[in-house]
PDB file of C-alpha atoms in Angstrom:
ATOM      1  CA  UNK N  16     -32.123   4.167 -45.244  1.00 38.00           C
ATOM      2  CA  UNK N  17     -33.024   1.682 -47.960  1.00 43.00           C
ATOM      3  CA  UNK N  18     -36.537   2.020 -49.441  1.00 44.00           C
ATOM      4  CA  UNK N  19     -38.808  -1.003 -49.580  1.00 46.00           C
ATOM      5  CA  UNK N  20     -39.080  -2.486 -53.059  1.00 50.00           C
ATOM      6  CA  UNK N  21     -42.432  -1.857 -54.787  1.00 51.00           C
ATOM      7  CA  UNK N  22     -43.427  -5.519 -54.411  1.00 62.00           C
ATOM      8  CA  UNK N  23     -42.770  -5.596 -50.662  1.00 88.00           C
ATOM      9  CA  UNK N  24     -45.062  -7.153 -48.132  1.00 95.00           C
ATOM     10  CA  UNK N  25     -44.729  -5.769 -44.608  1.00 94.00           C
ATOM     11  CA  UNK N  26     -44.867  -7.335 -41.119  1.00 95.00           C
ATOM     12  CA  UNK N  27     -47.401  -4.749 -39.851  1.00 93.00           C
ATOM     13  CA  UNK N  28     -50.293  -2.993 -41.662  1.00 93.00           C
ATOM     14  CA  UNK N  29     -49.360   0.420 -40.228  1.00 84.00           C
ATOM     15  CA  UNK N  30     -51.472   2.643 -42.467  1.00 91.00           C
ATOM     16  CA  UNK N  31     -54.584   0.434 -42.491  1.00 94.00           C
ATOM     17  CA  UNK N  32     -57.716   1.984 -40.956  1.00 93.00           C
ATOM     18  CA  UNK N  33     -58.288   0.800 -37.370  1.00 92.00           C
ATOM     19  CA  UNK N  34     -61.509  -1.088 -38.149  1.00 91.00           C
ATOM     20  CA  UNK N  35     -59.800  -2.965 -40.979  1.00 95.00           C
ATOM     21  CA  UNK N  36     -56.596  -3.551 -39.017  1.00 94.00           C
ATOM     22  CA  UNK N  37     -58.597  -5.675 -36.571  1.00 92.00           C
ATOM     23  CA  UNK N  38     -59.588  -8.043 -39.396  1.00 96.00           C
ATOM     24  CA  UNK N  39     -56.144  -8.008 -40.984  1.00 97.00           C
ATOM     25  CA  UNK N  40     -54.205  -8.904 -37.854  1.00 96.00           C
ATOM     26  CA  UNK N  41     -56.532 -11.573 -36.466  1.00 93.00           C
ATOM     27  CA  UNK N  42     -54.383 -14.706 -36.082  1.00 91.00           C
ATOM     28  CA  UNK N  43     -57.029 -17.409 -35.979  1.00 90.00           C
ATOM     29  CA  UNK N  44     -59.106 -18.843 -38.814  1.00 93.00           C
ATOM     30  CA  UNK N  45     -60.646 -16.077 -40.928  1.00 95.00           C
ATOM     31  CA  UNK N  46     -63.382 -18.532 -41.896  1.00 94.00           C
ATOM     32  CA  UNK N  47     -64.411 -18.971 -38.254  1.00 94.00           C
ATOM     33  CA  UNK N  48     -64.217 -15.257 -37.611  1.00 95.00           C
ATOM     34  CA  UNK N  49     -66.466 -14.486 -40.576  1.00 96.00           C
ATOM     35  CA  UNK N  50     -68.905 -17.221 -39.580  1.00 95.00           C
ATOM     36  CA  UNK N  51     -69.228 -15.557 -36.175  1.00 95.00           C
ATOM     37  CA  UNK N  52     -70.102 -12.220 -37.808  1.00 95.00           C
ATOM     38  CA  UNK N  53     -72.836 -13.267 -40.216  1.00 95.00           C
ATOM     39  CA  UNK N  54     -75.818 -15.557 -40.393  1.00 96.00           C
ATOM     40  CA  UNK N  55     -74.939 -17.322 -43.650  1.00 97.00           C
ATOM     41  CA  UNK N  56     -71.318 -17.921 -44.593  1.00 96.00           C
ATOM     42  CA  UNK N  57     -70.440 -19.376 -47.976  1.00 96.00           C
ATOM     43  CA  UNK N  58     -67.325 -20.129 -50.039  1.00 96.00           C
ATOM     44  CA  UNK N  59     -67.790 -19.342 -53.727  1.00 96.00           C
ATOM     45  CA  UNK N  60     -65.071 -20.869 -55.940  1.00 96.00           C
ATOM     46  CA  UNK N  61     -64.303 -18.678 -58.965  1.00 95.00           C
ATOM     47  CA  UNK N  62     -61.071 -20.100 -60.378  1.00 95.00           C
ATOM     48  CA  UNK N  63     -58.981 -23.222 -60.008  1.00 94.00           C
ATOM     49  CA  UNK N  64     -56.335 -24.314 -62.501  1.00 94.00           C
ATOM     50  CA  UNK N  65     -52.638 -24.708 -63.116  1.00 94.00           C
ATOM     51  CA  UNK N  66     -51.287 -21.248 -63.854  1.00 95.00           C
ATOM     52  CA  UNK N  67     -48.344 -18.939 -63.276  1.00 94.00           C
ATOM     53  CA  UNK N  68     -47.838 -17.393 -59.852  1.00 95.00           C
ATOM     54  CA  UNK N  69     -47.869 -13.612 -59.362  1.00 94.00           C
ATOM     55  CA  UNK N  70     -44.439 -11.996 -59.491  1.00 93.00           C
ATOM     56  CA  UNK N  71     -44.459 -11.197 -55.777  1.00 94.00           C
ATOM     57  CA  UNK N  72     -45.208 -14.862 -54.973  1.00 96.00           C
ATOM     58  CA  UNK N  73     -42.171 -16.329 -56.743  1.00 95.00           C
ATOM     59  CA  UNK N  74     -39.544 -15.751 -54.067  1.00 94.00           C
ATOM     60  CA  UNK N  75     -41.614 -16.768 -51.045  1.00 95.00           C
ATOM     61  CA  UNK N  76     -42.614 -20.014 -52.790  1.00 96.00           C
ATOM     62  CA  UNK N  77     -39.142 -20.641 -54.256  1.00 94.00           C
ATOM     63  CA  UNK N  78     -40.508 -20.616 -57.810  1.00 94.00           C
ATOM     64  CA  UNK N  79     -39.274 -19.530 -61.208  1.00 91.00           C
ATOM     65  CA  UNK N  80     -41.470 -17.556 -63.589  1.00 88.00           C
ATOM     66  CA  UNK N  81     -42.099 -20.555 -65.813  1.00 87.00           C
ATOM     67  CA  UNK N  82     -43.200 -22.837 -62.941  1.00 89.00           C
ATOM     68  CA  UNK N  83     -46.896 -23.610 -62.882  1.00 92.00           C
ATOM     69  CA  UNK N  84     -48.781 -23.845 -59.620  1.00 95.00           C
ATOM     70  CA  UNK N  85     -52.293 -24.806 -58.670  1.00 94.00           C
ATOM     71  CA  UNK N  86     -54.147 -21.531 -58.193  1.00 96.00           C
ATOM     72  CA  UNK N  87     -57.406 -21.556 -56.234  1.00 96.00           C
ATOM     73  CA  UNK N  88     -59.485 -18.402 -55.903  1.00 96.00           C
ATOM     74  CA  UNK N  89     -62.698 -18.022 -53.958  1.00 96.00           C
ATOM     75  CA  UNK N  90     -64.919 -15.337 -52.521  1.00 97.00           C
ATOM     76  CA  UNK N  91     -65.829 -15.643 -48.881  1.00 97.00           C
ATOM     77  CA  UNK N  92     -69.398 -14.399 -48.582  1.00 97.00           C
ATOM     78  CA  UNK N  93     -71.300 -13.245 -45.529  1.00 97.00           C
ATOM     79  CA  UNK N  94     -75.047 -13.136 -46.073  1.00 96.00           C
ATOM     80  CA  UNK N  95     -74.368 -13.342 -49.834  1.00 95.00           C
ATOM     81  CA  UNK N  96     -72.070 -10.297 -49.813  1.00 95.00           C
ATOM     82  CA  UNK N  97     -68.443 -10.938 -50.832  1.00 96.00           C
ATOM     83  CA  UNK N  98     -66.167  -9.708 -48.042  1.00 97.00           C
ATOM     84  CA  UNK N  99     -62.867 -11.466 -48.837  1.00 97.00           C
ATOM     85  CA  UNK N 100     -61.207 -12.665 -52.031  1.00 97.00           C
ATOM     86  CA  UNK N 101     -58.958 -15.600 -51.121  1.00 97.00           C
ATOM     87  CA  UNK N 102     -56.141 -16.712 -53.405  1.00 97.00           C
ATOM     88  CA  UNK N 103     -53.978 -19.747 -52.694  1.00 97.00           C
ATOM     89  CA  UNK N 104     -51.135 -21.339 -54.610  1.00 97.00           C
ATOM     90  CA  UNK N 105     -49.304 -24.609 -54.228  1.00 95.00           C
ATOM     91  CA  UNK N 106     -46.607 -26.287 -56.290  1.00 93.00           C
ATOM     92  CA  UNK N 107     -48.240 -28.912 -58.479  1.00 88.00           C
ATOM     93  CA  UNK N 108     -45.814 -31.610 -57.286  1.00 89.00           C
ATOM     94  CA  UNK N 109     -47.069 -31.083 -53.721  1.00 90.00           C
ATOM     95  CA  UNK N 110     -50.599 -32.063 -54.759  1.00 87.00           C
ATOM     96  CA  UNK N 111     -49.384 -35.673 -54.735  1.00 87.00           C
ATOM     97  CA  UNK N 112     -47.783 -35.289 -51.317  1.00 79.00           C
ATOM     98  CA  UNK N 113     -48.879 -33.546 -48.156  1.00 80.00           C
ATOM     99  CA  UNK N 114     -51.589 -31.539 -49.892  1.00 87.00           C
ATOM    100  CA  UNK N 115     -53.275 -34.318 -51.889  1.00 82.00           C
ATOM    101  CA  UNK N 116     -57.004 -33.748 -51.963  1.00 78.00           C
ATOM    102  CA  UNK N 117     -56.584 -29.987 -52.011  1.00 79.00           C
ATOM    103  CA  UNK N 118     -57.632 -29.779 -55.649  1.00 78.00           C
ATOM    104  CA  UNK N 119     -61.018 -31.300 -54.736  1.00 83.00           C
ATOM    105  CA  UNK N 120     -62.112 -28.786 -52.090  1.00 87.00           C
ATOM    106  CA  UNK N 121     -64.873 -27.291 -54.229  1.00 86.00           C
ATOM    107  CA  UNK N 122     -66.944 -24.924 -52.106  1.00 88.00           C
ATOM    108  CA  UNK N 123     -65.443 -26.141 -48.826  1.00 88.00           C
ATOM    109  CA  UNK N 124     -63.259 -23.781 -46.852  1.00 89.00           C
ATOM    110  CA  UNK N 125     -59.492 -24.197 -47.134  1.00 90.00           C
ATOM    111  CA  UNK N 126     -59.204 -22.358 -43.810  1.00 89.00           C
ATOM    112  CA  UNK N 127     -61.181 -25.028 -41.996  1.00 85.00           C
ATOM    113  CA  UNK N 128     -58.726 -27.659 -43.197  1.00 86.00           C
ATOM    114  CA  UNK N 129     -55.673 -25.525 -42.372  1.00 91.00           C
ATOM    115  CA  UNK N 130     -56.730 -24.700 -38.828  1.00 91.00           C
ATOM    116  CA  UNK N 131     -57.925 -28.168 -37.801  1.00 89.00           C
ATOM    117  CA  UNK N 132     -54.721 -30.041 -38.600  1.00 90.00           C
ATOM    118  CA  UNK N 133     -52.244 -29.641 -35.704  1.00 93.00           C
ATOM    119  CA  UNK N 134     -49.333 -30.683 -37.957  1.00 94.00           C
ATOM    120  CA  UNK N 135     -49.707 -27.588 -40.147  1.00 94.00           C
ATOM    121  CA  UNK N 136     -47.443 -24.690 -39.216  1.00 96.00           C
ATOM    122  CA  UNK N 137     -48.154 -21.098 -40.187  1.00 96.00           C
ATOM    123  CA  UNK N 138     -45.592 -18.385 -40.863  1.00 96.00           C
ATOM    124  CA  UNK N 139     -46.199 -14.833 -39.607  1.00 96.00           C
ATOM    125  CA  UNK N 140     -48.662 -12.711 -41.539  1.00 97.00           C
ATOM    126  CA  UNK N 141     -47.404 -10.191 -44.086  1.00 97.00           C
ATOM    127  CA  UNK N 142     -49.477  -7.231 -45.294  1.00 97.00           C
ATOM    128  CA  UNK N 143     -49.758  -5.074 -48.364  1.00 96.00           C
ATOM    129  CA  UNK N 144     -51.979  -2.339 -49.696  1.00 96.00           C
ATOM    130  CA  UNK N 145     -52.822  -3.512 -53.213  1.00 96.00           C
ATOM    131  CA  UNK N 146     -53.259  -0.971 -55.987  1.00 95.00           C
ATOM    132  CA  UNK N 147     -55.200  -1.472 -59.262  1.00 94.00           C
ATOM    133  CA  UNK N 148     -52.105  -2.646 -61.185  1.00 92.00           C
ATOM    134  CA  UNK N 149     -51.635  -5.703 -58.917  1.00 94.00           C
ATOM    135  CA  UNK N 150     -53.099  -8.884 -60.484  1.00 95.00           C
ATOM    136  CA  UNK N 151     -54.890  -9.878 -57.263  1.00 96.00           C
ATOM    137  CA  UNK N 152     -56.515  -6.457 -57.008  1.00 96.00           C
ATOM    138  CA  UNK N 153     -57.742  -6.845 -60.574  1.00 93.00           C
ATOM    139  CA  UNK N 154     -59.095 -10.352 -60.004  1.00 94.00           C
ATOM    140  CA  UNK N 155     -60.741  -9.468 -56.689  1.00 95.00           C
ATOM    141  CA  UNK N 156     -62.588  -6.520 -58.228  1.00 93.00           C
ATOM    142  CA  UNK N 157     -63.350  -7.849 -61.699  1.00 85.00           C
ATOM    143  CA  UNK N 158     -66.120 -10.288 -60.847  1.00 77.00           C
ATOM    144  CA  UNK N 159     -67.677  -7.981 -58.275  1.00 78.00           C
ATOM    145  CA  UNK N 160     -67.454  -4.887 -60.481  1.00 78.00           C
ATOM    146  CA  UNK N 161     -66.235  -2.752 -57.600  1.00 81.00           C
ATOM    147  CA  UNK N 162     -63.749   0.075 -58.094  1.00 86.00           C
ATOM    148  CA  UNK N 163     -61.923   0.939 -54.862  1.00 93.00           C
ATOM    149  CA  UNK N 164     -58.722   2.982 -54.900  1.00 94.00           C
ATOM    150  CA  UNK N 165     -56.859   0.232 -53.046  1.00 95.00           C
ATOM    151  CA  UNK N 166     -57.459  -2.996 -51.121  1.00 96.00           C
ATOM    152  CA  UNK N 167     -55.637  -4.386 -48.119  1.00 97.00           C
ATOM    153  CA  UNK N 168     -54.349  -7.942 -48.261  1.00 98.00           C
ATOM    154  CA  UNK N 169     -52.528 -10.314 -45.978  1.00 98.00           C
ATOM    155  CA  UNK N 170     -50.717 -13.537 -46.681  1.00 98.00           C
ATOM    156  CA  UNK N 171     -48.859 -16.342 -44.968  1.00 97.00           C
ATOM    157  CA  UNK N 172     -47.469 -19.755 -45.709  1.00 97.00           C
ATOM    158  CA  UNK N 173     -49.008 -22.883 -44.248  1.00 96.00           C
ATOM    159  CA  UNK N 174     -46.486 -25.709 -44.155  1.00 96.00           C
ATOM    160  CA  UNK N 175     -47.179 -29.434 -43.899  1.00 94.00           C
ATOM    161  CA  UNK N 176     -44.337 -31.944 -44.199  1.00 93.00           C
ATOM    162  CA  UNK N 177     -42.025 -29.157 -45.453  1.00 94.00           C
ATOM    163  CA  UNK N 178     -44.434 -28.398 -48.308  1.00 94.00           C
ATOM    164  CA  UNK N 179     -45.872 -24.855 -48.322  1.00 96.00           C
ATOM    165  CA  UNK N 180     -49.135 -23.422 -49.551  1.00 96.00           C
ATOM    166  CA  UNK N 181     -49.348 -19.645 -49.844  1.00 98.00           C
ATOM    167  CA  UNK N 182     -52.685 -18.156 -48.831  1.00 97.00           C
ATOM    168  CA  UNK N 183     -53.461 -14.527 -49.637  1.00 98.00           C
ATOM    169  CA  UNK N 184     -56.657 -12.888 -48.419  1.00 98.00           C
ATOM    170  CA  UNK N 185     -57.778  -9.648 -50.054  1.00 98.00           C
ATOM    171  CA  UNK N 186     -60.235  -7.718 -47.895  1.00 97.00           C
ATOM    172  CA  UNK N 187     -63.106  -6.237 -49.907  1.00 97.00           C
ATOM    173  CA  UNK N 188     -64.816  -2.971 -48.872  1.00 95.00           C
ATOM    174  CA  UNK N 189     -67.911  -4.751 -47.501  1.00 95.00           C
ATOM    175  CA  UNK N 190     -65.878  -6.340 -44.679  1.00 96.00           C
ATOM    176  CA  UNK N 191     -65.953  -3.010 -42.866  1.00 93.00           C
ATOM    177  CA  UNK N 192     -69.742  -3.305 -42.557  1.00 91.00           C
ATOM    178  CA  UNK N 193     -69.554  -6.459 -40.427  1.00 89.00           C
TER     179      UNK N 193
END
């Protein structure tokens, strides 16, 4: 049997704790789900710029290492507590096409836009337990100064007019308190 490569994302989060698995596998808008579980929901943008994609994003987005993408990173906060670190990437040439206006979201939820447009198609979710050496683990923890052993993440492509955006959501420890 062939072992999964170290950068693999999986179709099922088998080893995730049951209470976290519920959040991970929810198919609808994570924004709406979080809003239903807290009094005050807020999107806090922390980074947005043209940058390189993570190594494990290259293949799924059909990118080369030298390609720059628009990277947007935000914390989703429930009652001022960060519960999810969301990271999205899109090819810069697609910002003039189907995804124009995406670079001006500010503190508005990307999820709201993605789940209200019936023309947007979503690929199945993929899951991964991130360890401290993964760049998204580092970025999710750095600003919050938390030090977990690992973090669960999920990702999927949202496609509009054959142009994909990759959305990765890293679930922070506080989500288990909701």
